mmCIF file of C-alpha atoms in Angstrom:
data_model
loop_
_atom_site.group_PDB
_atom_site.id
_atom_site.type_symbol
_atom_site.label_atom_id
_atom_site.label_comp_id
_atom_site.label_asym_id
_atom_site.label_seq_id
_atom_site.Cartn_x
_atom_site.Cartn_y
_atom_site.Cartn_z
ATOM 1 C CA MET A 1 -33.762 15.471 40.872
ATOM 2 C CA GLU A 2 -34.061 17.222 44.427
ATOM 3 C CA THR A 3 -34.445 14.559 47.277
ATOM 4 C CA ILE A 4 -35.589 16.091 50.585
ATOM 5 C CA ALA A 5 -34.293 13.163 53.167
ATOM 6 C CA PRO A 6 -36.789 14.035 55.650
ATOM 7 C CA LEU A 7 -39.676 14.034 53.314
ATOM 8 C CA ALA A 8 -38.638 11.074 51.658
ATOM 9 C CA LYS A 9 -37.683 9.232 54.878
ATOM 10 C CA LEU A 10 -41.501 9.771 55.999
ATOM 11 C CA ILE A 11 -43.113 9.184 52.846
ATOM 12 C CA GLU A 12 -41.506 5.517 53.728
ATOM 13 C CA HIS A 13 -42.918 5.358 56.862
ATOM 14 C CA PHE A 14 -46.184 5.956 55.877
ATOM 15 C CA ARG A 15 -45.717 3.627 53.180
ATOM 16 C CA SER A 16 -45.090 0.734 55.468
ATOM 17 C CA LEU A 17 -48.492 1.347 57.587
ATOM 18 C CA PRO A 18 -51.242 -1.149 56.782
ATOM 19 C CA GLY A 19 -53.616 -0.344 53.518
ATOM 20 C CA ILE A 20 -51.185 2.878 52.709
ATOM 21 C CA GLY A 21 -50.320 2.992 49.219
ATOM 22 C CA ALA A 22 -47.449 4.618 47.522
ATOM 23 C CA LYS A 23 -49.505 7.661 46.607
ATOM 24 C CA SER A 24 -51.388 7.702 50.018
ATOM 25 C CA ALA A 25 -47.756 8.104 51.479
ATOM 26 C CA VAL A 26 -47.087 10.621 49.635
ATOM 27 C CA ARG A 27 -49.969 12.731 49.913
ATOM 28 C CA LEU A 28 -50.139 12.086 53.779
ATOM 29 C CA ALA A 29 -46.006 13.302 54.351
ATOM 30 C CA TYR A 30 -47.247 16.323 52.454
ATOM 31 C CA HIS A 31 -49.985 16.757 54.661
ATOM 32 C CA VAL A 32 -48.187 16.359 57.605
ATOM 33 C CA LEU A 33 -45.504 19.704 56.231
ATOM 34 C CA ASP A 34 -48.368 21.534 55.792
ATOM 35 C CA MET A 35 -49.920 20.980 59.030
ATOM 36 C CA GLU A 36 -49.239 24.149 61.876
ATOM 37 C CA PRO A 37 -46.293 22.641 63.554
ATOM 38 C CA ALA A 38 -48.124 21.756 67.271
ATOM 39 C CA LYS A 39 -50.424 19.902 65.158
ATOM 40 C CA ALA A 40 -47.872 17.684 63.652
ATOM 41 C CA GLN A 41 -46.189 17.416 67.425
ATOM 42 C CA ALA A 42 -49.217 16.381 68.864
ATOM 43 C CA LEU A 43 -49.524 13.667 65.989
ATOM 44 C CA ALA A 44 -45.683 12.452 66.752
ATOM 45 C CA SER A 45 -46.919 12.622 70.533
ATOM 46 C CA ALA A 46 -49.958 10.772 69.931
ATOM 47 C CA ILE A 47 -48.074 8.038 68.778
ATOM 48 C CA THR A 48 -45.331 7.657 71.278
ATOM 49 C CA GLU A 49 -47.557 8.043 73.959
ATOM 50 C CA ALA A 50 -50.291 4.964 73.088
ATOM 51 C CA ARG A 51 -47.154 3.270 72.481
ATOM 52 C CA GLU A 52 -45.783 4.049 75.662
ATOM 53 C CA ARG A 53 -48.613 4.166 77.828
ATOM 54 C CA ILE A 54 -50.660 1.297 76.210
ATOM 55 C CA GLY A 55 -49.713 -2.586 77.262
ATOM 56 C CA PHE A 56 -51.414 -5.821 78.068
ATOM 57 C CA CYS A 57 -53.297 -6.679 80.667
ATOM 58 C CA PRO A 58 -51.641 -9.315 83.232
ATOM 59 C CA VAL A 59 -54.858 -10.640 83.542
ATOM 60 C CA CYS A 60 -57.285 -10.844 80.099
ATOM 61 C CA CYS A 61 -53.931 -10.035 77.651
ATOM 62 C CA ASN A 62 -56.146 -7.165 76.622
ATOM 63 C CA LEU A 63 -54.836 -3.695 75.890
ATOM 64 C CA THR A 64 -54.646 -0.796 78.715
ATOM 65 C CA ASP A 65 -52.917 1.760 79.993
ATOM 66 C CA VAL A 66 -54.194 0.855 83.923
ATOM 67 C CA ASN A 67 -52.919 -2.549 85.476
ATOM 68 C CA PRO A 68 -55.439 -4.405 85.809
ATOM 69 C CA CYS A 69 -57.746 -3.408 82.923
ATOM 70 C CA ARG A 70 -60.550 -1.869 83.793
ATOM 71 C CA ILE A 71 -62.633 -4.558 82.682
ATOM 72 C CA CYS A 72 -61.099 -7.026 84.821
ATOM 73 C CA SER A 73 -60.863 -4.315 87.892
ATOM 74 C CA SER A 74 -64.578 -3.512 87.610
ATOM 75 C CA ASP A 75 -67.094 -4.977 90.039
ATOM 76 C CA LYS A 76 -69.972 -4.115 87.447
ATOM 77 C CA ARG A 77 -68.940 -7.247 85.305
ATOM 78 C CA ASP A 78 -69.857 -10.658 85.622
ATOM 79 C CA ARG A 79 -66.693 -13.256 86.855
ATOM 80 C CA SER A 80 -68.195 -16.024 86.101
ATOM 81 C CA ILE A 81 -68.384 -15.819 82.130
ATOM 82 C CA ILE A 82 -65.006 -15.349 80.118
ATOM 83 C CA CYS A 83 -65.467 -14.522 76.553
ATOM 84 C CA VAL A 84 -62.124 -15.811 74.610
ATOM 85 C CA VAL A 85 -61.592 -13.286 71.719
ATOM 86 C CA GLU A 86 -58.500 -13.147 69.052
ATOM 87 C CA GLN A 87 -57.613 -9.630 68.857
ATOM 88 C CA PRO A 88 -57.921 -6.455 71.172
ATOM 89 C CA GLN A 89 -60.461 -5.200 68.399
ATOM 90 C CA ASP A 90 -62.861 -7.797 69.193
ATOM 91 C CA VAL A 91 -63.001 -6.782 72.450
ATOM 92 C CA ALA A 92 -63.919 -3.531 71.351
ATOM 93 C CA ALA A 93 -66.598 -4.545 68.701
ATOM 94 C CA ILE A 94 -68.521 -6.780 71.231
ATOM 95 C CA GLU A 95 -68.174 -3.759 74.037
ATOM 96 C CA ARG A 96 -69.632 -1.104 71.444
ATOM 97 C CA MET A 97 -72.712 -4.065 71.385
ATOM 98 C CA HIS A 98 -73.387 -2.868 75.670
ATOM 99 C CA ASP A 99 -74.914 -6.333 75.834
ATOM 100 C CA TYR A 100 -72.497 -8.347 77.375
ATOM 101 C CA HIS A 101 -71.285 -8.076 80.772
ATOM 102 C CA GLY A 102 -68.621 -10.701 81.498
ATOM 103 C CA LEU A 103 -65.247 -10.487 81.151
ATOM 104 C CA TYR A 104 -63.243 -10.928 78.321
ATOM 105 C CA HIS A 105 -59.381 -12.935 77.582
ATOM 106 C CA VAL A 106 -57.358 -11.802 74.391
ATOM 107 C CA LEU A 107 -55.702 -14.651 72.450
ATOM 108 C CA HIS A 108 -53.673 -12.886 70.099
ATOM 109 C CA GLY A 109 -53.765 -14.466 67.503
ATOM 110 C CA ALA A 110 -55.450 -18.051 66.205
ATOM 111 C CA LEU A 111 -54.382 -21.179 65.720
ATOM 112 C CA SER A 112 -52.371 -21.608 62.210
ATOM 113 C CA PRO A 113 -50.090 -24.624 62.106
ATOM 114 C CA LEU A 114 -49.332 -23.124 58.233
ATOM 115 C CA ASP A 115 -47.737 -19.950 59.327
ATOM 116 C CA GLY A 116 -45.949 -21.486 62.267
ATOM 117 C CA ILE A 117 -48.749 -20.650 65.347
ATOM 118 C CA GLY A 118 -49.248 -23.154 67.695
ATOM 119 C CA PRO A 119 -50.975 -22.894 71.159
ATOM 120 C CA ASP A 120 -47.940 -22.043 72.491
ATOM 121 C CA ARG A 121 -47.771 -18.783 70.685
ATOM 122 C CA LEU A 122 -51.300 -17.686 71.983
ATOM 123 C CA ARG A 123 -52.383 -16.537 75.438
ATOM 124 C CA ILE A 124 -53.642 -20.080 76.560
ATOM 125 C CA LYS A 125 -51.578 -20.429 79.420
ATOM 126 C CA GLU A 126 -53.006 -17.422 81.234
ATOM 127 C CA LEU A 127 -56.757 -18.412 79.891
ATOM 128 C CA LEU A 128 -56.264 -22.014 82.095
ATOM 129 C CA SER A 129 -54.678 -19.857 85.053
ATOM 130 C CA ARG A 130 -57.737 -17.894 85.287
ATOM 131 C CA LEU A 131 -59.949 -20.979 85.083
ATOM 132 C CA ASN A 132 -57.987 -22.326 88.306
ATOM 133 C CA ASP A 133 -58.169 -19.074 90.621
ATOM 134 C CA GLU A 134 -61.440 -17.202 89.210
ATOM 135 C CA ALA A 135 -64.945 -18.253 90.248
ATOM 136 C CA VAL A 136 -65.386 -19.152 85.959
ATOM 137 C CA LYS A 137 -68.167 -21.083 84.866
ATOM 138 C CA GLU A 138 -69.043 -20.661 81.588
ATOM 139 C CA VAL A 139 -66.026 -19.565 78.946
ATOM 140 C CA ILE A 140 -67.354 -18.118 75.557
ATOM 141 C CA ILE A 141 -65.417 -19.077 72.508
ATOM 142 C CA ALA A 142 -65.630 -15.906 69.952
ATOM 143 C CA THR A 143 -62.642 -16.447 68.080
ATOM 144 C CA ASP A 144 -63.326 -15.402 64.186
ATOM 145 C CA PRO A 145 -65.511 -17.838 62.118
ATOM 146 C CA ASP A 146 -62.541 -18.513 59.735
ATOM 147 C CA VAL A 147 -60.465 -21.554 59.362
ATOM 148 C CA GLU A 148 -58.147 -20.627 62.119
ATOM 149 C CA GLY A 149 -60.777 -19.572 64.495
ATOM 150 C CA GLU A 150 -62.661 -22.684 64.364
ATOM 151 C CA ALA A 151 -59.346 -24.827 64.833
ATOM 152 C CA THR A 152 -58.711 -22.335 68.093
ATOM 153 C CA SER A 153 -62.136 -23.140 68.878
ATOM 154 C CA MET A 154 -62.184 -26.684 68.687
ATOM 155 C CA TYR A 155 -58.764 -26.727 70.528
ATOM 156 C CA LEU A 156 -59.779 -24.432 73.296
ATOM 157 C CA ALA A 157 -63.490 -27.038 73.811
ATOM 158 C CA ARG A 158 -61.141 -29.866 74.112
ATOM 159 C CA LEU A 159 -58.892 -28.606 76.365
ATOM 160 C CA LEU A 160 -61.524 -26.950 78.757
ATOM 161 C CA LYS A 161 -64.529 -29.374 78.666
ATOM 162 C CA PRO A 162 -62.718 -31.694 80.853
ATOM 163 C CA LEU A 163 -62.392 -28.824 83.708
ATOM 164 C CA GLY A 164 -66.201 -29.079 83.943
ATOM 165 C CA LEU A 165 -66.902 -26.001 82.576
ATOM 166 C CA LYS A 166 -69.697 -24.751 80.242
ATOM 167 C CA VAL A 167 -67.822 -24.455 77.139
ATOM 168 C CA THR A 168 -69.793 -22.434 74.168
ATOM 169 C CA ARG A 169 -69.492 -20.768 70.870
ATOM 170 C CA ILE A 170 -70.767 -17.743 69.318
ATOM 171 C CA ALA A 171 -73.741 -18.894 66.690
ATOM 172 C CA HIS A 172 -72.966 -18.819 62.862
ATOM 173 C CA GLY A 173 -75.621 -18.034 60.866
ATOM 174 C CA LEU A 174 -76.682 -15.219 58.406
ATOM 175 C CA PRO A 175 -75.767 -11.500 59.134
ATOM 176 C CA VAL A 176 -78.493 -9.185 60.379
ATOM 177 C CA GLY A 177 -80.095 -7.110 57.445
ATOM 178 C CA GLY A 178 -77.917 -9.710 54.718
ATOM 179 C CA ASP A 179 -79.640 -11.578 51.445
ATOM 180 C CA LEU A 180 -80.092 -15.520 52.059
ATOM 181 C CA GLU A 181 -80.105 -15.797 48.094
ATOM 182 C CA TYR A 182 -76.545 -14.227 48.165
ATOM 183 C CA ALA A 183 -75.153 -16.618 51.313
ATOM 184 C CA ASP A 184 -72.278 -18.713 50.939
ATOM 185 C CA GLU A 185 -73.448 -22.642 50.875
ATOM 186 C CA ILE A 186 -71.275 -23.266 54.621
ATOM 187 C CA THR A 187 -73.108 -20.342 56.385
ATOM 188 C CA LEU A 188 -75.909 -21.044 55.124
ATOM 189 C CA ALA A 189 -75.592 -24.860 55.851
ATOM 190 C CA LYS A 190 -74.470 -23.357 59.409
ATOM 191 C CA ALA A 191 -77.925 -21.132 59.792
ATOM 192 C CA MET A 192 -79.949 -24.299 59.216
ATOM 193 C CA GLU A 193 -78.184 -26.641 61.210
ATOM 194 C CA ASN A 194 -78.289 -23.680 64.546
ATOM 195 C CA ARG A 195 -81.926 -23.026 63.864
ATOM 196 C CA VAL A 196 -83.582 -22.172 67.147
ATOM 197 C CA THR A 197 -87.570 -22.580 68.001
ATOM 198 C CA LEU A 198 -89.863 -20.024 67.778
ATOM 199 C CA MET B 1 -67.564 0.344 77.501
ATOM 200 C CA GLU B 2 -63.635 0.247 78.520
ATOM 201 C CA THR B 3 -61.914 3.625 76.651
ATOM 202 C CA ILE B 4 -58.099 3.260 76.736
ATOM 203 C CA ALA B 5 -57.318 7.732 76.656
ATOM 204 C CA PRO B 6 -54.541 7.199 74.412
ATOM 205 C CA LEU B 7 -55.660 4.541 71.905
ATOM 206 C CA ALA B 8 -58.461 7.056 71.500
ATOM 207 C CA LYS B 9 -56.646 10.276 70.686
ATOM 208 C CA LEU B 10 -54.394 8.104 68.657
ATOM 209 C CA ILE B 11 -57.350 7.111 66.460
ATOM 210 C CA GLU B 12 -58.555 10.545 66.723
ATOM 211 C CA HIS B 13 -55.358 11.858 65.438
ATOM 212 C CA PHE B 14 -55.435 9.198 62.363
ATOM 213 C CA ARG B 15 -58.656 9.934 61.685
ATOM 214 C CA SER B 16 -57.971 13.906 61.133
ATOM 215 C CA LEU B 17 -55.725 12.566 58.169
ATOM 216 C CA PRO B 18 -56.962 12.706 54.880
ATOM 217 C CA GLY B 19 -58.401 9.807 53.204
ATOM 218 C CA ILE B 20 -58.200 8.288 56.268
ATOM 219 C CA GLY B 21 -61.474 7.258 57.480
ATOM 220 C CA ALA B 22 -62.921 5.818 60.669
ATOM 221 C CA LYS B 23 -61.950 2.349 59.837
ATOM 222 C CA SER B 24 -58.746 2.734 58.500
ATOM 223 C CA ALA B 25 -58.188 5.296 61.570
ATOM 224 C CA VAL B 26 -58.718 2.527 63.788
ATOM 225 C CA ARG B 27 -56.475 -0.148 62.184
ATOM 226 C CA LEU B 28 -53.913 2.366 61.935
ATOM 227 C CA ALA B 29 -53.975 2.886 65.641
ATOM 228 C CA TYR B 30 -54.243 -0.598 66.137
ATOM 229 C CA HIS B 31 -51.107 -1.431 64.184
ATOM 230 C CA VAL B 32 -48.884 0.868 65.977
ATOM 231 C CA LEU B 33 -49.746 -0.509 69.260
ATOM 232 C CA ASP B 34 -48.573 -4.105 67.684
ATOM 233 C CA MET B 35 -45.060 -2.531 65.997
ATOM 234 C CA GLU B 36 -41.917 -2.594 67.709
ATOM 235 C CA PRO B 37 -41.333 0.343 70.018
ATOM 236 C CA ALA B 38 -38.562 1.726 68.547
ATOM 237 C CA LYS B 39 -40.558 1.331 65.066
ATOM 238 C CA ALA B 40 -43.315 3.069 66.614
ATOM 239 C CA GLN B 41 -40.615 5.944 67.996
ATOM 240 C CA ALA B 42 -38.908 6.245 64.303
ATOM 241 C CA LEU B 43 -42.411 6.731 62.580
ATOM 242 C CA ALA B 44 -42.979 9.799 65.416
ATOM 243 C CA SER B 45 -39.381 11.109 64.864
ATOM 244 C CA ALA B 46 -39.774 11.258 61.211
ATOM 245 C CA ILE B 47 -43.003 12.954 61.623
ATOM 246 C CA THR B 48 -41.653 15.554 63.770
ATOM 247 C CA GLU B 49 -38.278 15.900 62.029
ATOM 248 C CA ALA B 50 -40.044 16.304 58.676
ATOM 249 C CA ARG B 51 -42.044 18.989 60.144
ATOM 250 C CA GLU B 52 -39.112 20.949 61.938
ATOM 251 C CA ARG B 53 -36.072 20.153 59.134
ATOM 252 C CA ILE B 54 -38.533 21.386 55.869
ATOM 253 C CA GLY B 55 -39.202 24.623 55.674
ATOM 254 C CA PHE B 56 -39.802 26.988 52.445
ATOM 255 C CA CYS B 57 -36.796 28.110 49.994
ATOM 256 C CA PRO B 58 -36.627 32.182 50.317
ATOM 257 C CA VAL B 59 -36.466 32.184 46.210
ATOM 258 C CA CYS B 60 -38.840 29.243 44.782
ATOM 259 C CA CYS B 61 -41.144 28.787 47.795
ATOM 260 C CA ASN B 62 -40.786 25.325 47.436
ATOM 261 C CA LEU B 63 -40.272 22.732 50.309
ATOM 262 C CA THR B 64 -36.432 22.456 51.590
ATOM 263 C CA ASP B 65 -34.569 21.226 54.018
ATOM 264 C CA VAL B 66 -31.454 23.536 52.969
ATOM 265 C CA ASN B 67 -31.297 27.042 52.360
ATOM 266 C CA PRO B 68 -31.233 27.915 49.146
ATOM 267 C CA CYS B 69 -33.106 24.870 48.033
ATOM 268 C CA ARG B 70 -30.934 21.825 46.052
ATOM 269 C CA ILE B 71 -32.254 23.326 42.628
ATOM 270 C CA CYS B 72 -32.201 27.023 43.159
ATOM 271 C CA SER B 73 -28.200 26.655 44.003
ATOM 272 C CA SER B 74 -27.640 24.322 41.647
ATOM 273 C CA ASP B 75 -25.019 25.097 39.087
ATOM 274 C CA LYS B 76 -26.553 22.907 37.016
ATOM 275 C CA ARG B 77 -30.114 24.161 36.426
ATOM 276 C CA ASP B 78 -30.721 26.559 32.915
ATOM 277 C CA ARG B 79 -31.496 30.391 35.080
ATOM 278 C CA SER B 80 -33.164 31.617 32.330
ATOM 279 C CA ILE B 81 -36.462 29.571 32.692
ATOM 280 C CA ILE B 82 -38.630 29.513 35.426
ATOM 281 C CA CYS B 83 -41.969 26.874 35.743
ATOM 282 C CA VAL B 84 -44.360 28.161 37.957
ATOM 283 C CA VAL B 85 -46.395 25.696 39.568
ATOM 284 C CA GLU B 86 -49.236 25.326 42.491
ATOM 285 C CA GLN B 87 -47.434 22.671 44.718
ATOM 286 C CA PRO B 88 -44.359 21.347 45.842
ATOM 287 C CA GLN B 89 -45.903 17.965 45.163
ATOM 288 C CA ASP B 90 -45.672 19.111 41.391
ATOM 289 C CA VAL B 91 -42.175 20.059 41.354
ATOM 290 C CA ALA B 92 -41.999 16.313 42.637
ATOM 291 C CA ALA B 93 -43.901 15.213 39.304
ATOM 292 C CA ILE B 94 -41.712 17.137 36.769
ATOM 293 C CA GLU B 95 -38.566 16.240 38.398
ATOM 294 C CA ARG B 96 -39.504 12.590 37.944
ATOM 295 C CA MET B 97 -39.787 13.219 34.256
ATOM 296 C CA HIS B 98 -35.715 14.411 33.960
ATOM 297 C CA ASP B 99 -36.529 16.265 31.356
ATOM 298 C CA TYR B 100 -36.837 20.018 32.800
ATOM 299 C CA HIS B 101 -33.958 21.539 33.667
ATOM 300 C CA GLY B 102 -35.246 24.937 34.554
ATOM 301 C CA LEU B 103 -35.752 26.668 37.586
ATOM 302 C CA TYR B 104 -39.129 26.419 39.589
ATOM 303 C CA HIS B 105 -41.309 28.818 41.494
ATOM 304 C CA VAL B 106 -44.261 27.089 43.781
ATOM 305 C CA LEU B 107 -47.483 29.792 44.198
ATOM 306 C CA HIS B 108 -48.924 27.119 47.133
ATOM 307 C CA GLY B 109 -52.441 27.708 45.783
ATOM 308 C CA ALA B 110 -54.371 28.946 42.824
ATOM 309 C CA LEU B 111 -56.862 32.193 42.652
ATOM 310 C CA SER B 112 -60.156 31.240 43.896
ATOM 311 C CA PRO B 113 -62.423 34.177 44.334
ATOM 312 C CA LEU B 114 -64.860 31.966 46.008
ATOM 313 C CA ASP B 115 -62.725 30.315 48.561
ATOM 314 C CA GLY B 116 -61.622 33.877 49.129
ATOM 315 C CA ILE B 117 -58.203 32.985 47.812
ATOM 316 C CA GLY B 118 -56.672 36.160 45.798
ATOM 317 C CA PRO B 119 -53.092 37.552 44.640
ATOM 318 C CA ASP B 120 -52.121 38.121 47.721
ATOM 319 C CA ARG B 121 -52.731 35.012 49.045
ATOM 320 C CA LEU B 122 -50.205 33.407 46.670
ATOM 321 C CA ARG B 123 -46.841 33.759 46.268
ATOM 322 C CA ILE B 124 -46.678 35.957 43.507
ATOM 323 C CA LYS B 125 -44.663 38.945 45.048
ATOM 324 C CA GLU B 126 -41.547 36.765 45.375
ATOM 325 C CA LEU B 127 -42.017 35.361 41.399
ATOM 326 C CA LEU B 128 -41.744 39.376 40.735
ATOM 327 C CA SER B 129 -38.784 39.948 42.960
ATOM 328 C CA ARG B 130 -36.963 36.906 41.231
ATOM 329 C CA LEU B 131 -37.566 38.434 37.455
ATOM 330 C CA ASN B 132 -36.056 41.576 38.393
ATOM 331 C CA ASP B 133 -32.925 40.262 40.087
ATOM 332 C CA GLU B 134 -31.996 37.065 37.416
ATOM 333 C CA ALA B 135 -31.631 36.681 34.275
ATOM 334 C CA VAL B 136 -34.968 35.346 33.281
ATOM 335 C CA LYS B 137 -36.016 34.902 30.033
ATOM 336 C CA GLU B 138 -38.776 32.486 29.950
ATOM 337 C CA VAL B 139 -42.060 31.571 32.366
ATOM 338 C CA ILE B 140 -43.569 28.685 31.635
ATOM 339 C CA ILE B 141 -47.083 28.502 33.736
ATOM 340 C CA ALA B 142 -47.468 24.742 34.871
ATOM 341 C CA THR B 143 -50.999 25.786 36.983
ATOM 342 C CA ASP B 144 -53.358 22.535 36.921
ATOM 343 C CA PRO B 145 -55.435 22.138 33.897
ATOM 344 C CA ASP B 146 -58.561 23.331 36.160
ATOM 345 C CA VAL B 147 -61.204 26.748 36.527
ATOM 346 C CA GLU B 148 -58.335 27.510 39.300
ATOM 347 C CA GLY B 149 -55.370 27.105 37.423
ATOM 348 C CA GLU B 150 -56.477 28.561 34.545
ATOM 349 C CA ALA B 151 -57.771 31.682 36.112
ATOM 350 C CA THR B 152 -54.365 31.944 37.680
ATOM 351 C CA SER B 153 -52.033 31.796 34.219
ATOM 352 C CA MET B 154 -53.853 34.072 32.098
ATOM 353 C CA TYR B 155 -53.572 36.565 35.627
ATOM 354 C CA LEU B 156 -49.968 36.037 35.390
ATOM 355 C CA ALA B 157 -50.066 35.864 31.717
ATOM 356 C CA ARG B 158 -51.433 39.473 31.563
ATOM 357 C CA LEU B 159 -48.714 40.657 34.717
ATOM 358 C CA LEU B 160 -45.803 38.940 33.230
ATOM 359 C CA LYS B 161 -46.098 40.054 29.548
ATOM 360 C CA PRO B 162 -45.541 43.739 30.361
ATOM 361 C CA LEU B 163 -42.412 42.832 31.368
ATOM 362 C CA GLY B 164 -41.177 41.630 27.712
ATOM 363 C CA LEU B 165 -40.725 38.060 29.285
ATOM 364 C CA LYS B 166 -41.876 34.981 27.117
ATOM 365 C CA VAL B 167 -44.545 33.601 28.872
ATOM 366 C CA THR B 168 -45.789 30.507 27.742
ATOM 367 C CA ARG B 169 -48.173 27.592 28.831
ATOM 368 C CA ILE B 170 -47.862 23.901 29.063
ATOM 369 C CA ALA B 171 -50.229 22.702 26.408
ATOM 370 C CA HIS B 172 -53.940 20.595 27.199
ATOM 371 C CA GLY B 173 -54.303 17.909 24.741
ATOM 372 C CA LEU B 174 -55.337 14.089 25.110
ATOM 373 C CA PRO B 175 -53.071 11.963 27.260
ATOM 374 C CA VAL B 176 -50.345 9.761 26.422
ATOM 375 C CA GLY B 177 -52.307 6.059 26.546
ATOM 376 C CA GLY B 178 -55.509 7.314 26.442
ATOM 377 C CA ASP B 179 -58.321 7.088 24.385
ATOM 378 C CA LEU B 180 -59.813 9.594 21.970
ATOM 379 C CA GLU B 181 -63.751 8.300 22.168
ATOM 380 C CA TYR B 182 -63.750 8.902 25.828
ATOM 381 C CA ALA B 183 -61.601 12.320 26.234
ATOM 382 C CA ASP B 184 -64.171 15.185 27.387
ATOM 383 C CA GLU B 185 -65.121 17.776 24.935
ATOM 384 C CA ILE B 186 -63.051 20.744 26.369
ATOM 385 C CA THR B 187 -60.274 18.254 26.105
ATOM 386 C CA LEU B 188 -60.888 17.514 22.821
ATOM 387 C CA ALA B 189 -61.608 21.149 21.418
ATOM 388 C CA LYS B 190 -58.137 21.938 23.529
ATOM 389 C CA ALA B 191 -56.201 19.089 21.355
ATOM 390 C CA MET B 192 -57.757 20.325 18.066
ATOM 391 C CA GLU B 193 -56.810 23.809 18.495
ATOM 392 C CA ASN B 194 -53.331 22.878 19.720
ATOM 393 C CA ARG B 195 -52.590 20.739 17.133
ATOM 394 C CA VAL B 196 -49.269 20.596 16.117
ATOM 395 C CA THR B 197 -47.844 19.831 12.336
ATOM 396 C CA LEU B 198 -45.758 16.780 11.557
#
């Protein structure tokens, strides 16, 4: 059996990416060999460049290629609100909404004692130092609506409330366009509990 | 909305790969940013290196990083048989079987008049020149069992038979482990037609 070492290596690399199985990895590798050399080179450079030029904002810990990031340095953002999220992807999701104009703080994870992730593994120290310095009045906790996200939310609430801040949590409820009949019990209970007056 | 240019560019590159949708592209890009820098660099290098070091064998037109390729230069292969396939991936599939010991020829496509792919777009000239030079006795046509593959097979058969060669086609029939009940009519008809005496 003929083995082409650089091809086998490329397949192996693609295979290690999330969501790429054995067959997809082979398909991607052959596609790269079929690309124009300049395009393949551009793909390789995009990977290197993204990794080299993107780092963490020293203020909010989000990904950025400028220091501090464009949101932290913007004069159009409301500096009295910080929205705390787990991942940089969550910032991108909230920004897509075009409706939130405060600042962010990225924890880079959620509390998960079983996985050995305690408060010291999250960017909580950085968050606390911002609360001392800045004119922050409200912290919105927008961690994921799962067990780890809830635990993180409760931990942060206990930590931040004594500082005299307004601490809020994004609402749980039925997703818009969803079907009440198929909602799980916990979501439905939360939706009832958090009902609003019309 | 904050846009991180190198991140957007990387997402765009991933998006252009086959089988990678918008969400997978975003997921892959964030994964790259989350990788250790050395691993991201290794991925980029694997792409560049594969593209730079792998080319086409001047004899069989398969992908190779040596010239001629390991199969064409091997003294363990039967040089009297050439198996003609559409793509380099097809060579890899047949080699995985560990049961074929002849040579290969990769056409890099199949005839498809609707897509403007005529005989001149395939590596047929290269195949003919091998038949003059070498001690070839049989050509096995192993193009895909679809319309384009069949058309290519018929075209090649007409071209090669006058040269006094044995020209064969891989068999059509029921896949092993398949279910007769669910076989399509054309496959079933071919399986009946090509029945063998036990």
